Coordinates of C-alpha atoms in Angstrom, one line a residue:
M296 CA 90.3 40.3 45.4
F297 CA 94.1 40.6 44.8
G298 CA 96.4 42.9 46.8
H299 CA 97.4 43.6 50.4
E300 CA 94.8 45.0 52.8
V301 CA 96.6 48.2 54.0
D302 CA 94.5 51.2 54.6
I303 CA 95.5 54.5 52.9
I304 CA 94.5 57.7 54.8
I305 CA 94.5 61.0 52.8
T306 CA 94.6 63.9 55.0
I307 CA 93.5 67.4 53.6
E308 CA 95.4 70.0 55.4
R309 CA 93.0 73.0 54.8
T310 CA 89.6 73.8 53.3
Y311 CA 89.5 73.0 49.8
T312 CA 88.2 75.1 47.0
P313 CA 85.8 74.7 44.1
L314 CA 89.0 73.7 42.1
L315 CA 88.5 70.2 43.3
R316 CA 84.9 70.0 42.1
R317 CA 85.5 70.0 38.3
P318 CA 83.6 68.7 35.3
A319 CA 85.0 66.1 33.0
Y320 CA 87.3 67.3 30.3
P321 CA 86.1 67.6 26.7
E322 CA 87.1 64.5 24.8
S323 CA 87.3 63.5 21.1
P324 CA 85.2 60.7 19.8
K325 CA 88.3 58.5 19.7
S326 CA 89.1 59.4 23.4
R327 CA 85.6 58.8 24.5
E328 CA 85.9 55.1 23.9
A329 CA 89.2 54.6 26.0
P330 CA 87.7 55.5 29.3
E331 CA 84.7 53.4 28.8
I332 CA 87.0 50.4 28.3
H333 CA 89.3 51.2 31.1
I334 CA 86.5 51.9 33.5
K335 CA 84.9 48.5 32.7
E336 CA 88.4 46.9 33.5
L337 CA 88.8 48.7 36.8
L338 CA 85.3 47.7 37.8
D339 CA 85.9 44.2 37.0
L340 CA 89.1 44.2 39.1
G341 CA 87.5 45.9 42.1
V342 CA 89.7 48.9 41.8
I343 CA 86.9 51.3 41.5
R344 CA 83.1 51.3 42.0
N345 CA 80.2 53.5 40.8
G346 CA 79.8 56.6 42.7
D347 CA 76.6 56.9 44.9
N348 CA 74.3 59.1 42.8
N349 CA 72.4 60.1 45.9
A350 CA 75.5 61.3 47.9
E351 CA 76.8 64.9 47.6
V352 CA 79.8 64.7 45.4
E353 CA 82.2 67.3 46.9
I354 CA 85.4 66.4 44.9
T355 CA 85.6 65.2 41.3
T356 CA 88.8 64.7 39.5
P357 CA 88.7 64.7 35.6
V358 CA 90.7 62.2 33.7
I359 CA 93.2 62.6 31.0
V360 CA 93.6 60.2 28.1
A361 CA 97.0 59.9 26.6
W362 CA 97.8 58.1 23.4
H363 CA 101.2 56.6 22.5
N364 CA 101.9 54.3 19.6
G365 CA 98.3 53.5 19.2
K366 CA 97.8 52.7 22.9
Y367 CA 95.9 54.7 25.5
R368 CA 96.5 55.4 29.1
M369 CA 93.9 57.0 31.3
V370 CA 94.9 58.8 34.6
G371 CA 93.2 61.0 36.9
D372 CA 94.3 64.6 37.0
L373 CA 95.0 64.7 40.6
R374 CA 97.2 67.9 40.6
A375 CA 94.7 70.0 42.5
L376 CA 94.0 67.3 45.2
N377 CA 97.7 67.0 45.7
T378 CA 98.2 70.6 46.5
Y379 CA 95.9 70.2 49.5
T380 CA 97.3 66.8 50.8
V381 CA 99.6 66.6 53.8
P382 CA 103.0 65.1 52.8
D383 CA 103.8 61.7 54.1
S384 CA 107.5 61.7 55.2
Y385 CA 107.9 58.1 55.4
P386 CA 111.6 57.2 54.5
I387 CA 112.5 55.6 51.2
Q388 CA 116.1 54.2 50.9
K389 CA 118.4 56.1 48.5
I390 CA 119.1 54.1 45.4
Q391 CA 122.9 54.2 45.9
I392 CA 122.6 52.6 49.3
S393 CA 120.4 49.8 47.7
L394 CA 123.0 49.3 45.0
T395 CA 125.6 48.9 47.7
Q396 CA 123.8 46.2 49.4
I397 CA 124.1 44.2 46.1
S398 CA 127.9 43.8 46.5
Q399 CA 129.0 40.2 46.7
A400 CA 125.9 39.0 45.1
V401 CA 126.3 36.3 42.4
Y402 CA 122.8 35.7 41.7
I403 CA 120.2 38.5 41.3
S404 CA 116.4 38.4 40.7
T405 CA 114.2 41.4 40.2
M406 CA 110.4 41.5 40.6
Y407 CA 107.9 44.2 39.9
A408 CA 104.5 44.4 41.6
L409 CA 101.6 43.9 39.1
E410 CA 99.7 47.2 38.9
G411 CA 101.7 48.1 42.0
F412 CA 99.9 51.0 43.5
H413 CA 96.5 49.3 43.0
Q414 CA 97.5 46.8 45.6
N415 CA 96.9 49.3 48.4
V416 CA 93.4 49.8 49.8
V417 CA 91.9 53.2 50.4
T418 CA 90.1 53.8 53.7
P419 CA 86.3 54.4 53.3
R420 CA 86.6 58.0 54.7
A421 CA 89.4 58.8 52.1
R422 CA 87.4 57.5 49.0
K423 CA 85.4 60.8 48.8
Y424 CA 88.6 62.5 47.7
L425 CA 89.3 60.0 45.0
R426 CA 86.3 60.4 42.7
I427 CA 87.0 60.6 38.9
I428 CA 84.6 62.0 36.6
V429 CA 84.2 61.1 32.8
H430 CA 81.4 61.6 30.4
C431 CA 79.7 58.3 31.4
G432 CA 79.6 59.1 35.2
V433 CA 81.4 59.4 38.5
Y434 CA 83.5 56.6 39.9
E435 CA 85.1 56.1 43.3
Y436 CA 88.5 54.5 43.8
L437 CA 88.7 51.5 46.3
R438 CA 92.4 51.0 45.7
M439 CA 95.3 53.5 45.5
P440 CA 95.3 55.3 42.1
F441 CA 98.3 56.3 40.1
G442 CA 99.1 60.0 40.6
I443 CA 98.3 60.7 44.2
K444 CA 100.9 62.7 46.2
N445 CA 102.0 60.1 48.8
E446 CA 101.7 56.9 46.8
P447 CA 105.4 56.0 46.8
S448 CA 105.5 56.3 50.7
H449 CA 102.3 54.3 51.1
F450 CA 103.7 51.4 48.9
Q451 CA 107.1 51.5 50.5
R452 CA 105.5 51.2 53.9
M453 CA 103.3 48.3 52.9
M454 CA 106.3 46.4 51.5
N455 CA 108.5 47.1 54.5
E456 CA 105.6 45.8 56.8
I457 CA 105.4 42.6 54.8
F458 CA 109.1 41.8 54.9
P459 CA 110.8 43.0 58.1
E460 CA 112.9 40.0 58.7
E461 CA 114.1 39.7 55.0
L462 CA 115.0 43.4 54.9
S463 CA 116.9 43.2 58.2
E464 CA 118.9 40.2 56.9
G465 CA 120.1 42.5 54.0
W466 CA 119.4 40.2 50.9
L467 CA 116.1 41.7 50.1
I468 CA 116.1 45.2 48.5
I469 CA 112.8 47.1 48.1
Y470 CA 112.6 50.4 46.3
I471 CA 109.0 51.3 46.1
D472 CA 107.5 48.6 43.6
D473 CA 111.0 47.2 42.5
T474 CA 112.2 44.3 44.5
L475 CA 115.6 42.6 44.3
V476 CA 116.7 39.3 45.8
C477 CA 120.5 38.8 46.0
S478 CA 122.4 35.7 47.0
G479 CA 125.9 34.2 46.8
T480 CA 124.9 30.6 45.6
L481 CA 122.1 29.3 43.5
K482 CA 120.7 27.0 46.3
E483 CA 120.6 30.0 48.6
H484 CA 118.9 32.1 45.9
I485 CA 116.2 29.5 45.3
Y486 CA 115.5 29.3 49.1
R487 CA 115.3 33.2 49.4
L488 CA 113.0 33.5 46.4
S489 CA 110.7 30.9 48.0
R490 CA 110.5 33.1 51.1
F491 CA 109.8 36.2 49.1
F492 CA 107.0 34.3 47.2
N493 CA 105.5 32.9 50.5
G494 CA 105.5 36.6 51.8
I495 CA 103.4 37.9 48.8
K496 CA 101.2 34.8 48.7
S497 CA 100.2 35.4 52.4
V498 CA 98.9 38.9 51.6
K499 CA 97.5 38.0 48.1
M500 CA 99.9 40.3 46.2
R501 CA 100.8 39.7 42.6
I502 CA 104.0 40.3 40.6
S503 CA 104.4 40.9 36.9
L504 CA 106.1 37.9 35.4
K505 CA 106.6 39.9 32.2
K506 CA 108.8 42.4 34.0
S507 CA 110.5 40.1 36.4
H508 CA 114.0 38.3 36.0
F509 CA 115.1 35.4 38.0
G510 CA 118.6 34.1 38.9
F511 CA 120.7 36.2 36.6
K512 CA 124.3 37.1 37.2
E513 CA 123.9 40.4 35.3
L514 CA 120.7 42.5 34.7
K515 CA 119.3 45.8 34.8
A516 CA 118.0 47.2 38.2
L517 CA 117.3 50.5 39.7
G518 CA 118.5 52.2 36.6
H519 CA 121.8 50.5 36.4
V520 CA 123.3 47.4 34.9
V521 CA 124.2 45.2 38.0
F522 CA 126.8 42.4 37.9
G523 CA 128.5 41.4 41.1
L524 CA 131.0 44.0 42.4
S525 CA 130.4 46.4 39.5
L526 CA 127.7 48.7 38.3
G527 CA 127.5 49.5 34.5
I528 CA 125.6 52.1 32.5
D529 CA 122.2 51.4 31.0
K530 CA 122.5 51.8 27.3
K531 CA 118.9 53.0 27.1
K532 CA 119.6 55.9 29.3
V533 CA 122.2 57.2 27.0
A534 CA 120.5 56.4 23.7
A535 CA 119.3 60.1 23.3
V536 CA 123.0 61.3 23.5
L537 CA 124.1 58.8 20.9
L538 CA 121.5 60.0 18.6
K539 CA 122.1 63.7 19.1
P540 CA 123.4 65.4 15.9
M541 CA 126.2 67.7 15.9
P542 CA 125.2 71.4 16.1
Q543 CA 124.7 72.9 12.6
N544 CA 124.3 76.6 13.5
K545 CA 125.4 79.3 15.8
T546 CA 123.7 80.2 19.1
K547 CA 124.8 84.0 19.0
S548 CA 124.4 86.4 16.3
Y549 CA 128.0 87.7 16.7
T550 CA 129.6 84.1 16.8
V551 CA 131.0 82.8 13.5
F552 CA 130.2 79.0 13.2
E553 CA 132.8 76.9 11.5
K554 CA 132.5 73.1 11.4
T555 CA 136.2 72.1 11.4
V556 CA 137.7 68.7 11.7
D557 CA 138.9 69.4 15.2
R558 CA 135.5 70.4 16.3
V559 CA 133.9 67.3 14.8
K560 CA 136.5 65.2 16.7
A561 CA 135.9 67.3 19.9
F562 CA 132.1 66.6 19.6
E563 CA 132.5 62.9 19.0
S564 CA 135.1 62.5 21.9
L565 CA 132.6 64.2 24.2
R566 CA 129.7 62.1 23.1
K567 CA 131.9 59.0 23.6
A568 CA 132.8 60.0 27.0
L569 CA 129.3 60.6 28.0
T570 CA 128.1 57.3 26.7
T571 CA 130.9 55.0 27.7
A572 CA 131.0 55.7 31.5
P573 CA 133.5 53.4 33.4
L574 CA 132.2 50.5 35.4
L575 CA 131.6 51.6 39.0
L576 CA 132.8 49.4 41.9
V577 CA 130.4 48.7 44.8
P578 CA 132.2 50.1 47.8
E579 CA 133.9 47.8 50.4
F580 CA 133.4 49.8 53.7
K581 CA 136.1 47.6 55.5
L582 CA 138.8 48.8 52.8
P583 CA 140.4 52.3 52.5
F584 CA 139.2 54.8 49.9
K585 CA 141.0 57.2 47.7
L586 CA 139.5 60.6 46.9
Y587 CA 140.7 62.6 43.9
I588 CA 139.7 66.3 43.5
D589 CA 140.1 69.1 41.0
A590 CA 139.0 72.6 40.9
S591 CA 139.1 75.2 38.2
G592 CA 137.6 78.7 37.5
D593 CA 134.5 76.9 36.0
G594 CA 133.7 74.0 38.5
L595 CA 134.5 71.5 41.1
G596 CA 135.0 67.7 40.5
S597 CA 135.7 64.6 42.6
E598 CA 136.3 61.0 42.2
L599 CA 136.0 58.3 45.0
H600 CA 138.1 55.3 44.2
Q601 CA 138.9 52.0 46.0
L602 CA 141.5 49.3 45.5
Q603 CA 139.7 45.9 45.6
I604 CA 140.7 42.3 44.7
I605 CA 138.8 41.2 41.7
N606 CA 139.4 37.7 40.1
D607 CA 142.4 37.4 42.5
K608 CA 144.0 40.8 41.0
P609 CA 144.1 44.2 42.8
V610 CA 142.1 46.6 40.8
E611 CA 141.5 50.3 41.6
G612 CA 138.3 51.6 40.1
P613 CA 135.9 54.5 40.6
I614 CA 133.0 54.3 43.0
C615 CA 131.3 57.5 42.2
F616 CA 131.8 60.9 40.6
R617 CA 130.6 64.3 41.7
S618 CA 130.7 67.8 40.1
R619 CA 129.1 71.2 40.2
Q620 CA 129.6 74.7 38.9
I621 CA 131.4 77.5 40.7
K622 CA 129.3 80.1 42.4
P623 CA 129.9 83.8 41.5
T624 CA 131.3 84.6 45.0
E625 CA 133.7 81.5 44.8
A626 CA 135.1 82.7 41.5
R627 CA 137.2 85.2 43.4
Y628 CA 139.0 82.5 45.4
G629 CA 142.8 81.9 45.0
E630 CA 144.1 78.6 43.9
S631 CA 144.7 77.3 47.4
Q632 CA 141.3 78.4 48.6
M633 CA 139.7 76.7 45.5
E634 CA 141.4 73.4 46.2
C635 CA 140.3 73.6 49.9
L636 CA 136.7 74.4 48.8
C637 CA 136.8 71.4 46.5
L638 CA 137.9 69.1 49.2
V639 CA 135.4 70.3 51.8
W640 CA 132.6 70.1 49.3
A641 CA 133.6 66.6 48.2
L642 CA 133.8 65.3 51.8
E643 CA 130.4 66.8 52.6
K644 CA 128.7 65.2 49.6
L645 CA 130.2 61.8 50.7
N646 CA 129.3 62.0 54.3

């Protein structure tokens, strides 16, 4: 059986109600076929097993079948169970901190765990909480399903326990089921990849080769386009903004809508600004920073900049942007108070 033998404990914080003992959802003839196929796949993989017909079934979770582009996805509707589950506060590193670690990297590889959350084992005493019900029977999860409350914490803990030395050395970045290997030279990169592969091999984990990329100088990772000292915008993230048409009607009955040349230009300028964000520098904490702030009657804004040497030339560029709206009580501030408010707020956000 694939995967890492890490037990998962689900702790119910109070007596659960009949809401957790529910029948299967009604299904159309088309949707009835999907669970049968998926159930067989999960049985063959050892992810689930048939429920004990002689045991008292206290909790049953119906499944939802979602269709998209002719393909189906079956997931358990675990919302009721999640409301009774004690939260797991295991720390997960912020994406911005992970991106900062990539600075100075010339070669980057990204790996994704194959059916990531299924690579955790559920303790026998927790299996009674993870029973799904479909028209063809009751089944019990042996491995962590998708959709339970604490699954990101469980998976992060598992990965951190597998690679403690690699994480402490700083070249391995793990964000739940996303893994990055960073290096300065190709030889070093190959060596570090071999260490990573030896680690996952030792615990019988699998990665998705289809979603993994090896030895690139520029690639998409953690929602950003990463290349050396800079972070770029992922075009897929702004595709919806690019396709957004200009408004064609008024939003208030007493407002006259006029589609003028100036308004069309203003709309196009705004859309361009939103979809062509500047490259973000990865901070060098040994160098000084520059903080630019601005406040108005509508909001606060700040930009953190730094002067770095890139390609033997000094370049000042942004590291991050922050903004927020003015609160009603703050709208009464004078100009000096507003600027001070903006400075204090910006420093608190960066702390």
